[in-house]
Coordinates of C-alpha atoms and ligand atoms in Angstrom, one line a residue:
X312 CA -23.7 -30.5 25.5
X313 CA -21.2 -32.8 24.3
X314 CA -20.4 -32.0 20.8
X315 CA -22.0 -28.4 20.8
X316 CA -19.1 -26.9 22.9
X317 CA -16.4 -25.7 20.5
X318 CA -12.4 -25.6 21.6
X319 CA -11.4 -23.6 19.2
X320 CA -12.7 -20.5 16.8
X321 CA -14.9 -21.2 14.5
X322 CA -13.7 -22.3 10.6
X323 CA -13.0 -19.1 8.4
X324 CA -11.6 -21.0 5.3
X325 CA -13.8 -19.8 3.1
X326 CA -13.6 -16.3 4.3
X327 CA -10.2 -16.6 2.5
X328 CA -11.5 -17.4 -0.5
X329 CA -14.3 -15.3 -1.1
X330 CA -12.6 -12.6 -2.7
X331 CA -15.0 -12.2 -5.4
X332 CA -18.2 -11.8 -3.4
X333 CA -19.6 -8.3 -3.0
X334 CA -18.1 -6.8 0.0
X335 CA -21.6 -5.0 1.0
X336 CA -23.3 -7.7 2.7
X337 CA -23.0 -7.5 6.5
X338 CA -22.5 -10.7 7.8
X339 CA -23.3 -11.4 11.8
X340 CA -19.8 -13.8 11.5
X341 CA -16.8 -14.4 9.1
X342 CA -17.9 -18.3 9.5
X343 CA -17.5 -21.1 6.7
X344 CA -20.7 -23.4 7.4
X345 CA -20.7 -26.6 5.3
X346 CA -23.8 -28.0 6.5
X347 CA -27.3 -28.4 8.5
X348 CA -28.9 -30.9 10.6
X349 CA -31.6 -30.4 13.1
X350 CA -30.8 -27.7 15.2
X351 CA -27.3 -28.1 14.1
X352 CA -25.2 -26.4 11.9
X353 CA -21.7 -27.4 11.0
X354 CA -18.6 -25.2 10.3
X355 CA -16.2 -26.5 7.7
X356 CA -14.1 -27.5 9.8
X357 CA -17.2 -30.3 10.9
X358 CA -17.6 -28.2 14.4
X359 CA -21.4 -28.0 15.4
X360 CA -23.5 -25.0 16.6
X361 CA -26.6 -24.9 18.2
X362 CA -28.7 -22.7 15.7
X363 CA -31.2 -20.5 17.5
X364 CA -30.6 -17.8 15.0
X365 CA -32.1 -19.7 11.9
X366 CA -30.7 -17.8 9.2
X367 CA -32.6 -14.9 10.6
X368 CA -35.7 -17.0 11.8
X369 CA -36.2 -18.4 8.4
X370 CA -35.2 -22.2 9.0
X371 CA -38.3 -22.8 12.3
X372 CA -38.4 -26.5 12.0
X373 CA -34.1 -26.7 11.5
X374 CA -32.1 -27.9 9.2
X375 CA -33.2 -30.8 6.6
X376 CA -36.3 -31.6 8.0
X377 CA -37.2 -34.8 6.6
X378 CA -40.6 -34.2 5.7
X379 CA -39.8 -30.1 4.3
X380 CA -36.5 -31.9 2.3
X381 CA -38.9 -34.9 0.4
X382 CA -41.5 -32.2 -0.5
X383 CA -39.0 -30.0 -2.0
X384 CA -37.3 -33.2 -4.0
X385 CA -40.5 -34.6 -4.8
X386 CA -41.2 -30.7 -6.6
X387 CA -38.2 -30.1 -8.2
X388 CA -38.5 -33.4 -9.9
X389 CA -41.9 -32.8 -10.7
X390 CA -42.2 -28.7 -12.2
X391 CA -39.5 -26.3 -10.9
X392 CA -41.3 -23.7 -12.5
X393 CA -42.2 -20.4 -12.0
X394 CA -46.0 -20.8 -13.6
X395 CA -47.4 -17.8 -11.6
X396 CA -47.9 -15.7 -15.1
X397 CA -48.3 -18.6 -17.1
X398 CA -51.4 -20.8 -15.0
X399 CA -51.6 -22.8 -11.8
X400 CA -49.9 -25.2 -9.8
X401 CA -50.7 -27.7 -7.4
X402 CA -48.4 -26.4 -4.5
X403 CA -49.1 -22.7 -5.2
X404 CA -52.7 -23.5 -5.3
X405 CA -52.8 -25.7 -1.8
X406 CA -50.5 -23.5 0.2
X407 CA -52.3 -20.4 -1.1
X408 CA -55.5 -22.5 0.9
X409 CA -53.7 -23.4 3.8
X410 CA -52.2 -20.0 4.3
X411 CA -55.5 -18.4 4.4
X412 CA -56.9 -21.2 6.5
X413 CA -54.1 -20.1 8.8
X414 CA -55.6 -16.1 9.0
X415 CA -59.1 -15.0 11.0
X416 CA -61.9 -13.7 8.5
X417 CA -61.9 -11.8 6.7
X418 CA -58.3 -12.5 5.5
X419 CA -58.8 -15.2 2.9
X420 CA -56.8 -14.4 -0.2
X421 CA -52.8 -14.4 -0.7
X422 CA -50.7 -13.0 -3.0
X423 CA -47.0 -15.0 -3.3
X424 CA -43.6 -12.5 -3.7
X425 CA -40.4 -13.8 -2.5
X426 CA -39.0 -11.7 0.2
X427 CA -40.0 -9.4 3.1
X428 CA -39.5 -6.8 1.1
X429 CA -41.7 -7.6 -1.9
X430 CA -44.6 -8.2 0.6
X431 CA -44.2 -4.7 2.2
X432 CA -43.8 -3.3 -1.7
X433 CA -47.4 -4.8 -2.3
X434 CA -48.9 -4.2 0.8
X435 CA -47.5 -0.6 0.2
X436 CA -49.0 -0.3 -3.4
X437 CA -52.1 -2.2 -2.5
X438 CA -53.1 0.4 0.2
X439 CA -52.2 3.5 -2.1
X440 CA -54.3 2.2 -5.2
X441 CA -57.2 1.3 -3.1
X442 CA -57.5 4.1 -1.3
X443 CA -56.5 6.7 -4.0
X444 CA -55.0 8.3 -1.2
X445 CA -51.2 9.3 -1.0
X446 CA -49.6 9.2 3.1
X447 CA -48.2 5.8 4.4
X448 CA -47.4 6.0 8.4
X449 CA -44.6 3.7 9.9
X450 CA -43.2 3.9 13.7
X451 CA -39.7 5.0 14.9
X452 CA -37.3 1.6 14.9
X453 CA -39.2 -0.2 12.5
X454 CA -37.8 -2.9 9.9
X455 CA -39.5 -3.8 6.5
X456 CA -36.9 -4.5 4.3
X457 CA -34.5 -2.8 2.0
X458 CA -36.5 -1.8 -1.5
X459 CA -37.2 1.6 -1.6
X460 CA -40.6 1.8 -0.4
X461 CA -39.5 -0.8 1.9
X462 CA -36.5 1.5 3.3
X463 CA -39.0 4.3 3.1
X464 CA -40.8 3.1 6.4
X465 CA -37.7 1.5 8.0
X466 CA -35.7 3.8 10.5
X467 CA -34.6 1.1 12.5
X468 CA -31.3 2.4 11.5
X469 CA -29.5 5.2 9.9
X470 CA -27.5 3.1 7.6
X471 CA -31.0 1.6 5.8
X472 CA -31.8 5.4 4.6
X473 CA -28.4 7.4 4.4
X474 CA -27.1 8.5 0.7
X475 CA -30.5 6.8 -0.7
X476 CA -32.8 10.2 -0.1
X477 CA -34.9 11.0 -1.7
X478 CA -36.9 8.5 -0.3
X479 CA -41.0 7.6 -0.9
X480 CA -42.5 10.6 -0.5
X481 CA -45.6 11.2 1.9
X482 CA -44.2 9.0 4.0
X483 CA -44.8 10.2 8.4
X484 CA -42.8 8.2 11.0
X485 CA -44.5 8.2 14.4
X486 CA -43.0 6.9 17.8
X487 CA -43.8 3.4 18.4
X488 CA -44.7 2.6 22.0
X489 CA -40.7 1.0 23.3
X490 CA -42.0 0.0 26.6
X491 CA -38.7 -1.3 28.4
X492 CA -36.3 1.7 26.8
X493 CA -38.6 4.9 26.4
X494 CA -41.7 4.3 29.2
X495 CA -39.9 2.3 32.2
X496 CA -42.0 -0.8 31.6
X497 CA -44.9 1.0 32.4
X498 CA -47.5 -0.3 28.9
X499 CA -49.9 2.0 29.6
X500 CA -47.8 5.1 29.6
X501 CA -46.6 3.6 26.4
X502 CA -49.7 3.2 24.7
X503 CA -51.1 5.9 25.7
X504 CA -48.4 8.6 24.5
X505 CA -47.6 6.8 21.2
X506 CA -51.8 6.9 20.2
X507 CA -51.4 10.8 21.3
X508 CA -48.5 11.1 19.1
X509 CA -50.0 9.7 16.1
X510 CA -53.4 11.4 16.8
X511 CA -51.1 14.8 16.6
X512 CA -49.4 13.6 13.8
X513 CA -52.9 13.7 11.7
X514 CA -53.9 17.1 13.0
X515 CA -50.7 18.6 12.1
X516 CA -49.0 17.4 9.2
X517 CA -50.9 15.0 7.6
X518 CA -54.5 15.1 7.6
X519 CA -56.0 11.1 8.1
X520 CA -57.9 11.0 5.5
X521 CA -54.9 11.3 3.1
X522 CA -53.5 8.5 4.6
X523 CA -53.8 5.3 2.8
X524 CA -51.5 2.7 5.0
X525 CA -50.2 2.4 8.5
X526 CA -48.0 -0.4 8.4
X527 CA -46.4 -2.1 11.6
X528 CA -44.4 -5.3 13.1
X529 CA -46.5 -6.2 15.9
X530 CA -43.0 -7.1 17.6
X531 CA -40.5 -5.0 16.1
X532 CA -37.9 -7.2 15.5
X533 CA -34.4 -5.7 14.0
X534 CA -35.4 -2.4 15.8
X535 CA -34.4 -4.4 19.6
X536 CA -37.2 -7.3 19.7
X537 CA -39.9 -4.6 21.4
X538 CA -43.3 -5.7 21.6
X539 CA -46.6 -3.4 21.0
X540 CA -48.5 -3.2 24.0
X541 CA -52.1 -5.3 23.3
X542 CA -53.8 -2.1 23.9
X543 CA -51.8 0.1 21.6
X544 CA -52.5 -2.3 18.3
X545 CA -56.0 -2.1 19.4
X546 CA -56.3 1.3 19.6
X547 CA -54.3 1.5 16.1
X548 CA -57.4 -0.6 14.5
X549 CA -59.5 1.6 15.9
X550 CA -58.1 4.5 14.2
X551 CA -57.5 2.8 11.4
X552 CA -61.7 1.8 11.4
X553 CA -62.0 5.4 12.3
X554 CA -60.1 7.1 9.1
X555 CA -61.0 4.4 6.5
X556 CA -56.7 3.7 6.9
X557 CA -55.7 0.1 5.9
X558 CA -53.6 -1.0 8.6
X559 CA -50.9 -3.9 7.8
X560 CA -49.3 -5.9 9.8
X561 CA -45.9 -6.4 9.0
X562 CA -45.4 -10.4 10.6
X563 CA -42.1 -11.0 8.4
X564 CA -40.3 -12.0 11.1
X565 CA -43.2 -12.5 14.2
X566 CA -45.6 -15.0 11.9
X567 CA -46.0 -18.7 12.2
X568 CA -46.0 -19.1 15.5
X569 CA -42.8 -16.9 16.8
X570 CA -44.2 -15.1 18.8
X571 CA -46.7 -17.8 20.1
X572 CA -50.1 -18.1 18.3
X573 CA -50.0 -18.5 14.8
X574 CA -49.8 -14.5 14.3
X575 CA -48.5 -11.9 17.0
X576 CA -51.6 -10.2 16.0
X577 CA -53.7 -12.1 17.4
X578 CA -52.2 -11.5 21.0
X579 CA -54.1 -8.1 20.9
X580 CA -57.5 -9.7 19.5
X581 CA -57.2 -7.2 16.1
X582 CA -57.1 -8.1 12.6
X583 CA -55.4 -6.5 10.0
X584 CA -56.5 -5.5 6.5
X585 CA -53.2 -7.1 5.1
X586 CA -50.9 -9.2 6.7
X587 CA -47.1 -9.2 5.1
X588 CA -45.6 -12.5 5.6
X589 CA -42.4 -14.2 4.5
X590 CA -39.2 -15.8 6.8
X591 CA -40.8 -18.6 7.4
X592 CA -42.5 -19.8 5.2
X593 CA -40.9 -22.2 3.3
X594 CA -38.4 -22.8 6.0
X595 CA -35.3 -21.5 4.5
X596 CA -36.5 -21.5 0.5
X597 CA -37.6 -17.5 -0.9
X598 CA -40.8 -17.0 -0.5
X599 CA -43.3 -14.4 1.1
X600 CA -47.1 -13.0 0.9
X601 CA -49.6 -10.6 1.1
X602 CA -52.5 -11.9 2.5
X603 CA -55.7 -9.8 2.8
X604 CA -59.4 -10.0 2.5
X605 CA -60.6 -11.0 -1.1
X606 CA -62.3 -7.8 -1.6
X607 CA -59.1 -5.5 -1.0
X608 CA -57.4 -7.9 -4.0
X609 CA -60.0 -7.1 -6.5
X610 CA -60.7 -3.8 -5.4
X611 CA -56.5 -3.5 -6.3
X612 CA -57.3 -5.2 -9.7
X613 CA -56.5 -7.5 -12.0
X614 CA -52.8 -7.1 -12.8
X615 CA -51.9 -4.8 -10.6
X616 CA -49.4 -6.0 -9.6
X617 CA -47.2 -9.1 -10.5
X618 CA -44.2 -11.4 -9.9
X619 CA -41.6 -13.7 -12.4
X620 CA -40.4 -15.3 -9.7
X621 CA -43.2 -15.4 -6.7
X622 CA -45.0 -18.4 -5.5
X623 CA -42.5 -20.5 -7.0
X624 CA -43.7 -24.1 -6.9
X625 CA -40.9 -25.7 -5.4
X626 CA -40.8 -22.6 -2.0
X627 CA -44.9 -23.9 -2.4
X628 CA -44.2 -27.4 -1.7
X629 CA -41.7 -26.7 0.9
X630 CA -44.2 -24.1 2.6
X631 CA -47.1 -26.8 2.3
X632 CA -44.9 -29.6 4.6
X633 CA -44.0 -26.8 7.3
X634 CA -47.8 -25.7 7.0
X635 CA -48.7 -29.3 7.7
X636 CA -45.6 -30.0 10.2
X637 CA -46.6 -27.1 12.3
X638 CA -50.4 -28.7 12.4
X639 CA -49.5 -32.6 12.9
X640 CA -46.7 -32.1 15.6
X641 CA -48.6 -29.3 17.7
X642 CA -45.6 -26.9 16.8
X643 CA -47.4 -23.8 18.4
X644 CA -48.0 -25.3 21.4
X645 CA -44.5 -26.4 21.8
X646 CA -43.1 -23.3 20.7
X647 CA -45.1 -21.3 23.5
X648 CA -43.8 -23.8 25.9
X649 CA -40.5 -23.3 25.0
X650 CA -40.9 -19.7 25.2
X651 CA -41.4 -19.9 29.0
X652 CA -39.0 -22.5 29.8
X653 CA -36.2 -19.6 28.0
X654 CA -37.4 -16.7 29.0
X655 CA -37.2 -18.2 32.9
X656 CA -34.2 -19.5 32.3
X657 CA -32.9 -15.7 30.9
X658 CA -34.7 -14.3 33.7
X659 CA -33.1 -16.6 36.2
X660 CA -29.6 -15.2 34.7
X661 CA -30.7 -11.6 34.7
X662 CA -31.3 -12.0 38.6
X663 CA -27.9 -12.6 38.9
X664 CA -26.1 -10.3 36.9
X665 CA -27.5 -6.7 36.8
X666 CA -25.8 -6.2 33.4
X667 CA -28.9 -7.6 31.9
X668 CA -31.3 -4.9 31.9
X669 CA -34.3 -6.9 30.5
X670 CA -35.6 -9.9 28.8
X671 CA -38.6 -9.6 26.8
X672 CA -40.8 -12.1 24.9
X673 CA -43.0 -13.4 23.8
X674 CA -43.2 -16.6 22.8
X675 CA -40.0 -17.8 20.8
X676 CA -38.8 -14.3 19.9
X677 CA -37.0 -13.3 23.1
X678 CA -34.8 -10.3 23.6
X679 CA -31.6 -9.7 25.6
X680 CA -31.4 -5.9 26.6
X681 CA -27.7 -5.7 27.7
X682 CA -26.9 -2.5 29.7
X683 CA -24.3 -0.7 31.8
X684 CA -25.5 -1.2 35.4
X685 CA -24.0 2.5 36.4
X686 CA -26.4 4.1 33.6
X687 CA -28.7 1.5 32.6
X688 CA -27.6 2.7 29.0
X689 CA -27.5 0.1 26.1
X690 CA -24.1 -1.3 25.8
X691 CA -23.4 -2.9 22.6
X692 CA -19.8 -3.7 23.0
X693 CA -21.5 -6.1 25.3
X694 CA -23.7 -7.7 23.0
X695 CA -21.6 -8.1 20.3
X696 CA -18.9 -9.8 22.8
X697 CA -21.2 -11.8 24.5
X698 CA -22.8 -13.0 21.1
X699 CA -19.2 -13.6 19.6
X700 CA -18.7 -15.5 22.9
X701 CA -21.2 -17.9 22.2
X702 CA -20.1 -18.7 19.0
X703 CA -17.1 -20.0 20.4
X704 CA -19.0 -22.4 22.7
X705 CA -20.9 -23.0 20.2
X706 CA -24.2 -21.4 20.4
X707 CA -25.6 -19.1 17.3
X708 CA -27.7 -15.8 18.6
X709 CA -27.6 -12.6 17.0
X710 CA -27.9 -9.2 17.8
X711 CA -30.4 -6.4 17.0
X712 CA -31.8 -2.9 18.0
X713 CA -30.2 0.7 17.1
X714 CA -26.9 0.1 19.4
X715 CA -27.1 -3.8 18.7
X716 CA -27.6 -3.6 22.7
X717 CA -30.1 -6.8 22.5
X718 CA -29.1 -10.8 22.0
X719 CA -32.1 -12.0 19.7
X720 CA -32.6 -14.9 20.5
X721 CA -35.1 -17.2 17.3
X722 CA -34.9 -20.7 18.4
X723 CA -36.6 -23.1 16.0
X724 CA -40.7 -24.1 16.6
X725 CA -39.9 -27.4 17.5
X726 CA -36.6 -27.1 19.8
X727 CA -36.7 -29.5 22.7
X728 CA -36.4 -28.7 26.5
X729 CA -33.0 -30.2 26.3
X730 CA -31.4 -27.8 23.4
X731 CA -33.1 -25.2 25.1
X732 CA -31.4 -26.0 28.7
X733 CA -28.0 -26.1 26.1
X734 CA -28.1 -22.5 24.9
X735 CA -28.9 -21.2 28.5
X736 CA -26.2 -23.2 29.9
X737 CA -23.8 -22.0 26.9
X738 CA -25.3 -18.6 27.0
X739 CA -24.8 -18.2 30.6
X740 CA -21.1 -19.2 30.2
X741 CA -20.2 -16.9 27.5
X742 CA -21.6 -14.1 29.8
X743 CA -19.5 -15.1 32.4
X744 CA -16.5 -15.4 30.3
X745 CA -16.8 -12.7 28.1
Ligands
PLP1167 C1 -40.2 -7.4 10.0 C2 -39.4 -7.5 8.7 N1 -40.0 -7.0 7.6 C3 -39.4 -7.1 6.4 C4 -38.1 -7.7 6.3 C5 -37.5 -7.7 4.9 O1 -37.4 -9.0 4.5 P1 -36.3 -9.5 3.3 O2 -35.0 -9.3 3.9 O3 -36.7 -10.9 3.0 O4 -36.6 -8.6 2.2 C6 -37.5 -8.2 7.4 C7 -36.2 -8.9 7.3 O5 -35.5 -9.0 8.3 C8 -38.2 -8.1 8.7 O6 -37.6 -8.6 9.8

């Protein structure tokens, strides 16, 4: 653990200084960072964290990987670009490849933005122009980003939609099936109660065939890290088959192996029509995707939409070496494994202290509900002392759901077992100090 354990608070210098940037952006901490390595980050002040929050699981092999770091300095040298309006590009045309080699058929054609948002935006557009139809459906506690069709399906929290109304209209929020919070763990309960509230949804307000999108994170993520039963996506397909509805899968934050396989879709054996993709991608650089089938892109049409900026050659080349890093080093496979050693070891904690009320997976994308015992209600307080805690020791997790009741916890793909054994031991002392 040696130098992970901090003595002191973290460095705030630059907190001091930073009178001129916009006070609107939330920040998880006040810290001054000066620099990455591995699964290190360093304060100004040259104190190291362990990083499992990776910038908001953007940075999934760490911090200057060697072989993501020559790529991008090999680009930059080469053609910063952007050429997306202008022609083609070797990177934009090889990742474009491998990203589609990545997806099940029929999904072999990908559009490059540069955010989350952008990808939602086009999946959004994509689904209202081929369909000629006008309703988009999006579940209670979702995230997809902050745009305005973006905040248009996101309720994951008041403070996303307030004093931006009006909003996209015909858009119909549905519960989405929170097993642990609203069904008592039990999944099929869960499943079966969120179908039936959709299913009502579409005989009483909007009818399904007016609907050209349902769009959902497969794990939500800022909504409190709550996976979708398996059989509740596939019944979603089904509907979707049903109703001629393109359904997209909103893997922002779940793709590239976070949740385990290469997509959290997968898990429930469905594909998608359109598959919204960005964090990840080019391991800390902007960049993002729509991926769907080819016939979907053309049946959208030839300049349909568009991008300055997206598939930027030098994001390309950096989302080419994690593409090919994640292949040659058997990232998935290590990343499942290290999903089970820290979910045991969080489970092995929550036997022992009954203020954690559940841990939930899967694979690298793990959840910390933290509760009062007395009412089993989300406590918050908690979470944000417990994560503050760990900073001190020198741990990085971050929070999420509507209370921030739940310790996210986004370790890179290719953590060992021994930085994993760190942030349980340093997790487990902050809850025991907090
Ligand atoms: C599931 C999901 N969708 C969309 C977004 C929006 O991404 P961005 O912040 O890059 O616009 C996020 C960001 O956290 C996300 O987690």
């Amino acid at each position: 653990m040696d130098e992970a354990v901090a003595t002191a608070s973290p460095d705030t210098s630059l907190a001091d200084r930073a009178g001129s940037l916009s006070p609107v952006l939330g920040r998880y901490y006040e810290t001054s960072w000066s620099h990455g390595a591995g699964h290190r980050l360093y304060d100004t002040a040259g104190r190291a964290y362990l990083d499992f929050a990776n910038g908001i699981a953007c940075t999934i092999l760490g911090h200057a990987h060697p072989r993501v770091s020559a790529a991008i300095h090999a680009q930059v040298d080469r053609l910063i670009g952007p050429t997306g309006a202008i022609g083609y590009a070797e990177p934009v045309v090889e990742l474009a490849r491998l990203v589609a080699g990545t997806l099940p058929d029929p999904l072999d054609t990908v559009f490059f933005l540069n955010s989350g948002s952008e990808a939602i935006e086009a999946a959004l557009k994509m689904a209202r122009r081929v369909t000629g139809r006008p309703a988009l459906i999006a579940f209670e506690g979702g995230f997809h980003g902050r745009t305005y069709g973006a905040a248009s399906v996101t309720t994951s929290s008041l403070n996303y939609r307030v004093g931006y109304e009006p909003l996209l209209p015909s858009v119909y929020i549905t519960p989405f099936p929170r097993v642990f919070r609203d069904f008592g763990g039990d999944e099929e309960a869960a499943t079966r109660t969120c179908l039936e509230h959709l299913r009502r949804l579409t005989s009483t307000t909007v009818p399904a065939d007016a609907v050209a999108g349902i769009v959902i994170e497969p794990v939500q993520g800022e909504g409190g890290y709550f996976p979708a039963p398996a059989a509740f996506l596939r019944g979603l397909r089904e509907f979707c088959d049903e109703h001629g509805i393109v359904l997209i899968a909103d893997e922002v934050q779940t793709g590239y192996g976070r949740t385990g396989p290469m997509w959290a879709f997968e898990d429930a054996g469905i594909v998608p029509d359109a598959v919204a993709m960005a964090k990840a991608m080019a391991n800390g650089l902007p960049l993002s995707a729509l991926a769907t089938s080819r016939e979907l892109q053309e049946r959208w049409g030839k300049s349909a939409h568009g991008s300055t900026y997206g598939g930027n050659p030098v994001a390309c080349a950096a989302g080419v070496a994690v593409l090919e890093t994640i292949h040659d080093e058997g990232l998935l496979d290590n990343a499942a494994r290290r999903g089970e050693q820290l979910t045991g070891g969080l489970r092995a904690l929550m036997a022992e202290d009954d203020r954690i009320g559940d841990v939930r997976g899967p694979g690298l994308m793990i959840g910390v509900e933290l509760v009062d015992p007395s009412t089993g209600a989300p406590d918050g307080a908690l979470a944000e002392a417990v994560k503050t805690r760990s900073l001190d020791l020198g741990l990085l997790v971050l929070t999420c759901g509507p209370q921030h009741q739940v310790i996210r916890w986004i370790a890179p793909l290719n953590a060992t077992p021994a930085e994993v054994s760190e942030g349980l031991e340093l997790f487990g002392e902050a809850l025991r100090t907090v």
